[in-house]
Every structure is written in structure tokens, then in C-alpha cells.
mmCIF file of C-alpha atoms (C1' of nucleotides) in Angstrom:
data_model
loop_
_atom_site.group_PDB
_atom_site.id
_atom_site.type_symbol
_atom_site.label_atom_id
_atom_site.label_comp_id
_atom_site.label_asym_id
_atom_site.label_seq_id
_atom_site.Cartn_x
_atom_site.Cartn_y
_atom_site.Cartn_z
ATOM 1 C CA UNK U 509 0.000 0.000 0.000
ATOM 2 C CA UNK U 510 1.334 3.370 -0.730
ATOM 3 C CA UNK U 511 0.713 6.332 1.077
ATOM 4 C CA UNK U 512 1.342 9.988 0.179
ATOM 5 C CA UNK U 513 1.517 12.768 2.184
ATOM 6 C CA UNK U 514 1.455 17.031 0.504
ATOM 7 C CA UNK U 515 1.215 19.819 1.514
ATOM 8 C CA UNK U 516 -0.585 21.531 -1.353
ATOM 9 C CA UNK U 517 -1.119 24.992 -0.151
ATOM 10 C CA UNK U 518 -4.164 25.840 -2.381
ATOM 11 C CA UNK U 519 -5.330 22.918 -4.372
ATOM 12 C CA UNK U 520 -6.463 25.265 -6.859
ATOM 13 C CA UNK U 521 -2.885 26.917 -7.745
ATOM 14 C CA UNK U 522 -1.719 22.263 -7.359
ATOM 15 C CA UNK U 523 -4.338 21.965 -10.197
ATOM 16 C CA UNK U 524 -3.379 24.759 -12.306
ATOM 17 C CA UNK U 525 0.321 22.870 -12.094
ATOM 18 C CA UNK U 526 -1.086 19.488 -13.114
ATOM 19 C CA UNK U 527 -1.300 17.851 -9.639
ATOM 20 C CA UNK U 528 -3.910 15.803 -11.605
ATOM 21 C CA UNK U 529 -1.095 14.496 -13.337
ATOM 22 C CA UNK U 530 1.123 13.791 -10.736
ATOM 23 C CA UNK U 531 -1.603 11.508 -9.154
ATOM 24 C CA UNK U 532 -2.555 9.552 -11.879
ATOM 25 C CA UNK U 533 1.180 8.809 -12.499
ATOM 26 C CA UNK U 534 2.014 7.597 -8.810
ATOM 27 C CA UNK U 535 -1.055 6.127 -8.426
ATOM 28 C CA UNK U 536 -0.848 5.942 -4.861
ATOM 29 C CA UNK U 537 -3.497 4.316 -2.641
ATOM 30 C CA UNK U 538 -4.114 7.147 0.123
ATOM 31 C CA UNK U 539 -3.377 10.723 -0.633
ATOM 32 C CA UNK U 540 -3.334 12.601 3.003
ATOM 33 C CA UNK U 541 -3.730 16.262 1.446
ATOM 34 C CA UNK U 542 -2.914 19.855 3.615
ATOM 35 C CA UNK U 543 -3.706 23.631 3.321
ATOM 36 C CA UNK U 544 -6.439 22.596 1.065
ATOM 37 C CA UNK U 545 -7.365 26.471 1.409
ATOM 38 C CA UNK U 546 -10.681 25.339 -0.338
ATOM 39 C CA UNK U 547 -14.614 24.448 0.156
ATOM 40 C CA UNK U 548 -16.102 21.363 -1.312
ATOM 41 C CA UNK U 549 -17.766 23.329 -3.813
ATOM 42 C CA UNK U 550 -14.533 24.881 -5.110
ATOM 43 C CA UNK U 551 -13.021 21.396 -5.775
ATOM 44 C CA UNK U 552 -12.972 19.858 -8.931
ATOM 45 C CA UNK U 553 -14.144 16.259 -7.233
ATOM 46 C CA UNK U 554 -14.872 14.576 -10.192
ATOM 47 C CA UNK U 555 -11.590 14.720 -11.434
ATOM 48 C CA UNK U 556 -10.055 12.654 -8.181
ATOM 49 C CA UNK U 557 -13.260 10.557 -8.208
ATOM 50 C CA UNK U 558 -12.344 9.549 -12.125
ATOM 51 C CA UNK U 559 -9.010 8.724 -10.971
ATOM 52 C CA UNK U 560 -10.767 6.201 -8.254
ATOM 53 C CA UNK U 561 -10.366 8.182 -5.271
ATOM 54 C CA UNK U 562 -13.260 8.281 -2.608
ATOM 55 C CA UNK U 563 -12.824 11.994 -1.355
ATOM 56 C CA UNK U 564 -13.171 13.225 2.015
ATOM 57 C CA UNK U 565 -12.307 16.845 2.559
ATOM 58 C CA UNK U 566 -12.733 18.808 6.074
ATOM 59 C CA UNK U 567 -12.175 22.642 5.024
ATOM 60 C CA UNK U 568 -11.549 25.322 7.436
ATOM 61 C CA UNK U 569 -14.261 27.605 8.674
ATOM 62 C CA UNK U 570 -12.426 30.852 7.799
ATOM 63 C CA UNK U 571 -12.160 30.867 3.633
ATOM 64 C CA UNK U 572 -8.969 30.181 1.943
ATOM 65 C CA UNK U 573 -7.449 28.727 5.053
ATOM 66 C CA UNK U 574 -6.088 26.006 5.983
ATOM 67 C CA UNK U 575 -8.292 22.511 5.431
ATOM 68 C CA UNK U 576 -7.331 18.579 5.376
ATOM 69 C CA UNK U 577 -8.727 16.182 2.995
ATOM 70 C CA UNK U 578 -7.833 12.308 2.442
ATOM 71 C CA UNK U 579 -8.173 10.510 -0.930
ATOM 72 C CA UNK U 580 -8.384 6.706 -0.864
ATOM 73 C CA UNK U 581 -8.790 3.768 -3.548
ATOM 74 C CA UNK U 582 -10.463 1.632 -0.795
ATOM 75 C CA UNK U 583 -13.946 2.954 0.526
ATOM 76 C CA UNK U 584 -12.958 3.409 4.468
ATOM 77 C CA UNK U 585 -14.687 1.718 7.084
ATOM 78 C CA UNK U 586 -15.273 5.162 8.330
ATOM 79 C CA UNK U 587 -14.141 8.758 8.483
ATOM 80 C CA UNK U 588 -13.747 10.967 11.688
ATOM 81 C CA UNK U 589 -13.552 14.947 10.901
ATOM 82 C CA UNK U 590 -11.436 16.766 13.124
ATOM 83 C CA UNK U 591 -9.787 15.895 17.039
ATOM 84 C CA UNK U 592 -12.533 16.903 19.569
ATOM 85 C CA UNK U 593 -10.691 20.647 19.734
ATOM 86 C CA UNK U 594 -13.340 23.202 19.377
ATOM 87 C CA UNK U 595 -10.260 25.685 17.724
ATOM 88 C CA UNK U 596 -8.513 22.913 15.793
ATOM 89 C CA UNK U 597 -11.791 21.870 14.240
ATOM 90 C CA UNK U 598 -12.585 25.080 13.532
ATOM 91 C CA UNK U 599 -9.650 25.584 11.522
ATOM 92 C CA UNK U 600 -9.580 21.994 9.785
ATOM 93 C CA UNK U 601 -6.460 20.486 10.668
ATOM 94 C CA UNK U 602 -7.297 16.808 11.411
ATOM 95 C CA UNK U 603 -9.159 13.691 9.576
ATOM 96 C CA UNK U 604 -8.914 10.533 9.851
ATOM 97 C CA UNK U 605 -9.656 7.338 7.653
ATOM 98 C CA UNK U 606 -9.830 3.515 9.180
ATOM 99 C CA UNK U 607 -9.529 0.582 7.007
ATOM 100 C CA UNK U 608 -9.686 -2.913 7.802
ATOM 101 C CA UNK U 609 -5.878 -3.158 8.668
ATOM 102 C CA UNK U 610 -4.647 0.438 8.775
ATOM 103 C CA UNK U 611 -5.984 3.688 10.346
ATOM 104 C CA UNK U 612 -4.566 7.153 8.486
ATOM 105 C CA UNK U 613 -4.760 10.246 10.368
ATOM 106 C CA UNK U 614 -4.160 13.531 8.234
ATOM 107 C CA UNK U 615 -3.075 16.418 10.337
ATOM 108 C CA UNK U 616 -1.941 20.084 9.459
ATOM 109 C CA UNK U 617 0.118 21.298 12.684
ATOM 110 C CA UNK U 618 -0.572 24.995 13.066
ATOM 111 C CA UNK U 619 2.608 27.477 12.530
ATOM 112 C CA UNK U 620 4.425 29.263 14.729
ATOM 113 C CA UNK U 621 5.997 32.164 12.606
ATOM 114 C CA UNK U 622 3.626 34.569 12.988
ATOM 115 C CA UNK U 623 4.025 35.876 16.336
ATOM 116 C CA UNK U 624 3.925 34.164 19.606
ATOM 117 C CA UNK U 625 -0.157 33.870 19.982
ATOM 118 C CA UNK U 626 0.645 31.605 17.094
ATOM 119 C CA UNK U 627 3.255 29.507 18.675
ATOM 120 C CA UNK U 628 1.333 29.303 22.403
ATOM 121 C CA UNK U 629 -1.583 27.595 19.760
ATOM 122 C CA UNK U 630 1.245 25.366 17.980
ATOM 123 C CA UNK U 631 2.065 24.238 21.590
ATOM 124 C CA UNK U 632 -1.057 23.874 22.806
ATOM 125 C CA UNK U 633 -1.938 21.841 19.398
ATOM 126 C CA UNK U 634 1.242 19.822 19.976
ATOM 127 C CA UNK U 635 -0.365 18.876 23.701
ATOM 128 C CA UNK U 636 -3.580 17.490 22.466
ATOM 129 C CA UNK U 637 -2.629 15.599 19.381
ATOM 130 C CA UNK U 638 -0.502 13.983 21.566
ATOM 131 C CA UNK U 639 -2.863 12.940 24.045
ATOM 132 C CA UNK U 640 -5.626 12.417 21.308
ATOM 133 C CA UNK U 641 -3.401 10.680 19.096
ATOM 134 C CA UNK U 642 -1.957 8.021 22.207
ATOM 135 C CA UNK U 643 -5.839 6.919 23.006
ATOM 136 C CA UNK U 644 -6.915 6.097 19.560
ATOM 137 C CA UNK U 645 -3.745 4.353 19.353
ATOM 138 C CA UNK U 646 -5.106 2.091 21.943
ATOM 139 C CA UNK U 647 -7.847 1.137 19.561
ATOM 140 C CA UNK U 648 -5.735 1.302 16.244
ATOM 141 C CA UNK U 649 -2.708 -0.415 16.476
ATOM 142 C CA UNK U 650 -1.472 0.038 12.906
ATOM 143 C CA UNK U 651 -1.752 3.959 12.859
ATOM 144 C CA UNK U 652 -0.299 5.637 10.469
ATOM 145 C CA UNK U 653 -0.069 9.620 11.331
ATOM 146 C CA UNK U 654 0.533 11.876 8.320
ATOM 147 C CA UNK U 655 0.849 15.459 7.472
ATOM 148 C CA UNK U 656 2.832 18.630 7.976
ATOM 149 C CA UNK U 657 4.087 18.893 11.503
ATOM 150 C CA UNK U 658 5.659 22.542 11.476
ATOM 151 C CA UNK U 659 8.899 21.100 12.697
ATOM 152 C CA UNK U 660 12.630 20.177 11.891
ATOM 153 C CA UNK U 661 13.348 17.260 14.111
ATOM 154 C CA UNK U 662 17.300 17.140 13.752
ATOM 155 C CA UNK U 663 19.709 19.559 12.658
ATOM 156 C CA UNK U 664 20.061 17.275 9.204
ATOM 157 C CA UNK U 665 16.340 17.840 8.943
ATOM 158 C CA UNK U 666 16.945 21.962 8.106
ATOM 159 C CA UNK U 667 19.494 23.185 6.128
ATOM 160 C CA UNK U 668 21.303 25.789 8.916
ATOM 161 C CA UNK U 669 20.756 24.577 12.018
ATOM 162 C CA UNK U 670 22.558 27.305 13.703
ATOM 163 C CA UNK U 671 21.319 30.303 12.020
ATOM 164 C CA UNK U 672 17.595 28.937 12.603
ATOM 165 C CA UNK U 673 18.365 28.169 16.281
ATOM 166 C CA UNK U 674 15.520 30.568 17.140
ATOM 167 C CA UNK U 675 13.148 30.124 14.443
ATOM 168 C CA UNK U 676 9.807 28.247 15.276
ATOM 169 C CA UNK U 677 9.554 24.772 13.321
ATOM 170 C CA UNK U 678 13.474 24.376 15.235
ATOM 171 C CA UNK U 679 13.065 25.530 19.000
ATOM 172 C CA UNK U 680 14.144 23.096 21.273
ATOM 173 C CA UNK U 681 10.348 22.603 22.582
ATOM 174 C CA UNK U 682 9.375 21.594 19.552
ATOM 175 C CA UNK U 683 12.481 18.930 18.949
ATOM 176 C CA UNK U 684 11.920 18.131 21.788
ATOM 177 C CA UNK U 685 8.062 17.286 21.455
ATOM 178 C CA UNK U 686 9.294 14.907 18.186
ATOM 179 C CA UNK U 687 11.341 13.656 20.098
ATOM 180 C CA UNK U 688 8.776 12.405 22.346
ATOM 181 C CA UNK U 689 6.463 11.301 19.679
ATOM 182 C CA UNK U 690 8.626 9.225 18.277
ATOM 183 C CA UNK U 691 9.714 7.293 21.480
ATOM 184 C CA UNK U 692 5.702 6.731 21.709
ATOM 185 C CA UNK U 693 6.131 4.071 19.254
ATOM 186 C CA UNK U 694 6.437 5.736 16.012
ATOM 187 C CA UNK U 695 8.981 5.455 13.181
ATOM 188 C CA UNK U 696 9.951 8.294 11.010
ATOM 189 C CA UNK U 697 9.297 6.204 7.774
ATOM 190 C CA UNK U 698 11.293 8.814 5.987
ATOM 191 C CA UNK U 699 14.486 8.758 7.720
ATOM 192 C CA UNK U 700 14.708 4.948 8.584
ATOM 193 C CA UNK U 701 15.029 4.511 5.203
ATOM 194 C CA UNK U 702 17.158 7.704 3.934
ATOM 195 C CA UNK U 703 19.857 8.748 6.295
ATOM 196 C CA UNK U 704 21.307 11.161 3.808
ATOM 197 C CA UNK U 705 21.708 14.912 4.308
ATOM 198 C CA UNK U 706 20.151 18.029 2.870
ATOM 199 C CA UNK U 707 16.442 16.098 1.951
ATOM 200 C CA UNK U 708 13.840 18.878 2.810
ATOM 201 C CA UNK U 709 10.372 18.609 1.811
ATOM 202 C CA UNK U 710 9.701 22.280 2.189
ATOM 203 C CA UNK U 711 11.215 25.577 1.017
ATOM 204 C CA UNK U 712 10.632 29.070 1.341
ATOM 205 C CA UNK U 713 9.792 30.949 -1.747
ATOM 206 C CA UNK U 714 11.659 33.504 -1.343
ATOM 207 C CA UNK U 715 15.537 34.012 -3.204
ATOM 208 C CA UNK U 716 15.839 30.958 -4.677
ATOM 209 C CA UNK U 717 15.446 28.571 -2.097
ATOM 210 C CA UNK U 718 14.739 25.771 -3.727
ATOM 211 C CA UNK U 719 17.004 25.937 -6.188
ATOM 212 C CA UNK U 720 19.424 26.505 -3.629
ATOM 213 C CA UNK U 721 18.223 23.661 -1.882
ATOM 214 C CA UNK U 722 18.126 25.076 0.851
ATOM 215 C CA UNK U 723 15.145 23.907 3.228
ATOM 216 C CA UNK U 724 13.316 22.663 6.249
ATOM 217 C CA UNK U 725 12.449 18.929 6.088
ATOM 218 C CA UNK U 726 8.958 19.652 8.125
ATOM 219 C CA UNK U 727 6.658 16.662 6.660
ATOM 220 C CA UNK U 728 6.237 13.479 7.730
ATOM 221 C CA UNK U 729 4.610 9.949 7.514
ATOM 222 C CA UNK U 730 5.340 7.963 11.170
ATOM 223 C CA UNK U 731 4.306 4.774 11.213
ATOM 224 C CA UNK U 732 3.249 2.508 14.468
ATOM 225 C CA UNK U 733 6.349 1.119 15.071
ATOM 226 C CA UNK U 734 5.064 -2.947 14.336
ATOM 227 C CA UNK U 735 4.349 -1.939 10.940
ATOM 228 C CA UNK U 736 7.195 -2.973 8.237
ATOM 229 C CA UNK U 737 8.241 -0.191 6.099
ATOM 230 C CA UNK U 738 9.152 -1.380 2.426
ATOM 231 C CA UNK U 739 10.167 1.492 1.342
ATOM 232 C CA UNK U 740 9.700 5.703 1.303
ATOM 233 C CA UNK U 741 10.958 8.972 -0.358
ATOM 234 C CA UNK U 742 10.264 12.504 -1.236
ATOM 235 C CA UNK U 743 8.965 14.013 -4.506
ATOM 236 C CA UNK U 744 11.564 16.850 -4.370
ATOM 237 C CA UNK U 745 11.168 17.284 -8.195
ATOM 238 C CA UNK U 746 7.699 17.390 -8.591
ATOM 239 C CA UNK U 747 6.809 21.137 -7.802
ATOM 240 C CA UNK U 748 3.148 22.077 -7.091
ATOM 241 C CA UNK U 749 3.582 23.516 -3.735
ATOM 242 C CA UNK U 750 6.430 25.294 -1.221
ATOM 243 C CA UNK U 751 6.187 21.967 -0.043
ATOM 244 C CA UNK U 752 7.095 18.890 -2.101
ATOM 245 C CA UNK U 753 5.245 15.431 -1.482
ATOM 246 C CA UNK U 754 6.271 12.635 0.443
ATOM 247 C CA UNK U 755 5.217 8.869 0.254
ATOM 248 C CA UNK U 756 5.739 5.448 1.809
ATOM 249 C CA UNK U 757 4.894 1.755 1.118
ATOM 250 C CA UNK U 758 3.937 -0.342 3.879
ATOM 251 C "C1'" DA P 1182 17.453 42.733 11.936
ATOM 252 C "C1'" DT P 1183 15.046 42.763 7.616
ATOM 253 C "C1'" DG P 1184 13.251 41.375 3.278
ATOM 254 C "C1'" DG P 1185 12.384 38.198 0.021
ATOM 255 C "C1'" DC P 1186 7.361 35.211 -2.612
ATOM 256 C "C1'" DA P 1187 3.036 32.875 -3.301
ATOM 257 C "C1'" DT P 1188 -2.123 31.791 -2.469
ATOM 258 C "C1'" DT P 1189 -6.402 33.376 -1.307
ATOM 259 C "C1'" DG P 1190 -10.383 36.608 -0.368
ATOM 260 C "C1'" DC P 1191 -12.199 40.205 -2.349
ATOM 261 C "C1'" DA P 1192 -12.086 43.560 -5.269
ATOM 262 C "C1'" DA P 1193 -7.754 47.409 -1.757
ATOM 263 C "C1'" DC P 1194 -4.313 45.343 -0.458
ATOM 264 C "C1'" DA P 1195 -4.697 42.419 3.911
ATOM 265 C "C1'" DA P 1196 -3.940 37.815 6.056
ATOM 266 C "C1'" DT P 1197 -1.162 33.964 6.222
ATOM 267 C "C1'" DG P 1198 2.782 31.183 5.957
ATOM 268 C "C1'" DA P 1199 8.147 28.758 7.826
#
DNA sequence: ATGGCATTGCAACAATGA
């Protein structure tokens, strides 16, 4: 089964730059989508649903913000919208899918960067997905948690550690909180299969940072830690996004 | 320390992002 996880920031702009495309060439089985920054009735369905998709999108209240949606071959046993967090809800951040052997949670980690309301919410988000996340792993074994997390684990996972030493996505908190999610009984699918340097899966727009390479590695698939990872990787070349996609086979 | 770029809402430029 493959699994991929993008930010798209706008599926509307992803469209425009044949994300179509990009699907129907990787073909993968579960597509955990973030910053949808669209309603329903914005969304081309019918071209995921002729690609054999079953589409469940949660949009944010405010317009143009925010918004998770997964796409999946196999019809789900069922869908949960959102993480009991009046806010979070509110702002569309979290949806889960559970299949017979698997349970996919989709989940767009707020931002800290714009001013320290922002980051007190990123904590306070980091708090309760934990807690939310550790009881429905009680339930669902085989969880599978995808989506953009905000944050550079290790200092290979950003491309100047020290310069960014202060920058939200690398305070010591927030490594710290990774930390701690992982030793819950998560694996990093990414990096247990790609020790290499310098793979990001986000850069910043701005003076040529991608050309540059020069970027945050700030998505992420974890998988329960009994599951077998056959394989995983980044779609660094395939640009729709500031983000690029990443995917795993399990 | 600052600016830089892109998407969206809404019809101006403001909000947001990492």
C-alpha cells in the first residue's frame, strides 16, 4: 500500500500545475492532502473521483485557510472529521480514515511564525494531538499519522541549524516534542530509510530557495512502530507547492 | 534585523505562511 503525504497549499494553484497528473502517475493508494485552502464546492471532485479516489475533505471555517482532505482507492470503514478541539476543528487540521488493517490520520500542525499567539496555539496543538493521538492508538494499532508537523526534528532535517536556532519549526520545545512522539512508538518512515543529508520537503519561496536547496524537512509519515516499512521517499522534483510530497509503502 | 514570494479573499491590499 502506498501512502502519500502534501502539503498543497491551495489545491487550486496544485491543479493549475497538473497535480492531476502527478496523481494519476504515482497512483498511490491514500493521498493525506494539507492547506487545502478550499470548500467542497470549489473542488474539482470529479476529477479525483475519475481517478478512483473516494474523497473526504474537512475545510476550514475561515475561507482560503487552511483545510485537510484524504483521498483513498479503498472505501474506508469510516471517516472521523477533526480531534474533539473546538479551535482545531474550527480551523480543519485533522481527519482521519480507518480501514480494515490500517488507520490514516491527516493532520496540518498549526505554525508558529507569525508571532507568539501563534506559537502558544502550535504548543497547545502539539499537547492534544498527543494525548488524542496516544488513546486512539489504543484502539488502532497500525496507525499511520501523516501530514505537515511545522517542525525540523534534527539539525540534518533543516538546512542551517545554527542560524535557525531561534526560528519556530526548530526551537528546542518543539524537537523536543518529536522527540517524544517518536519514542511513543512511532517510526519516522522517511528517515529509517534515507539517512542522507540536505532532503527537505519544504522551502521558502523567497531568493531561490529551492534551487538553492536550501530547506526545512517539516513533513512526515510515522508509522506505528510494528508496521514494516518497504520502502519511502520525497517528490523533491515534482513542484506544485512550497512543499514537495512525500510517500511510503507499507 | 530585515526582506524576500506565493495563495487566497475580495475587489484594496490584507492575512497567512516557515
Amino acid at each position: 500500500m502506498k501512502i502519500i503525504t502534501y502539503n498543497v497549499n491551495g489545491i487550486r494553484a496544485a491543479i493549475k500545475k497538473d497535480f492531476i497528473g502527478f496523481l494519476e502517475r504515482e497512483n498511490p493508494d491514500v493521498v493525506c492532502l494539507q492547506e487545502i485552502k478550499a470548500e467542497e464546492s470549489q473542488i474539482p471532485v470529479l476529477d479525483f473521483e475519475t481517478l478512483g479516489y473516494h474523497c473526504y475533505w474537512y475545510s476550514a471555517q475561515k475561507k482560503g485557510y487552511s483545510g485537510v482532505a484524504i483521498l483513498t482507492k479503498t472505501k474506508p470503514m469510516h471517516v472521523d472529521f477533526g480531534c474533539d478541539h473546538e479551535l482545531f476543528d474550527f480551523e480543519g487540521r485533522v481527519i482521519t480514515a480507518s480501514f480494515k488493517d490500517y488507520t490514516v490520520v491527516c493532520a496540518y500542525f498549526p505554525s508558529g511564525t507569525t508571532g507568539e499567539i501563534r506559537q502558544e496555539v502550535k504548543y497547545a496543538f502539539l499537547d492534544h494531538f498527543y494525548s488524542w493521538t496516544q488513546k486512539l492508538k489504543e484502539n488502532n494499532p497500525n496507525l499511520i499519522v501523516c501530514g505537515d508537523y511545522n517542525i525540523c526534528h534534527k539539525p540534518i532535517d533543516i538546512h542551517n541549524p545554527v542560524s535557525n536556532k531561534n526560528s519556530s519549526g526548530f526551537l528546542p520545545e518543539e524537537r523536543a516534542w518529536m522527540d517524544k512522539w517518536f519514542k511513543s512508538g512511532f517510526i519516522d518512515s522517511f528517515r529509517a530509510l534515507n539517512p542522507e543529508p540536505h532532503q527537505y520537503t519544504w522551502w521558502s519561496y523567497r531568493a531561490g530557495a529551492r534551487k538553492n536547496n536550501k530547506g526545512w524537512r517539516i513533513d512526515y509519515i510515522s508509522t506505528a512502530e510494528n508496521l514494516e516499512i518497504k520502502d519511502s521517499g520525497t517528490y523533491h522534483n515534482d513542484i506544485h507547492s512550497d512543499h514537495c510530497g512525500s510517500w511510503v509503502a507499507i
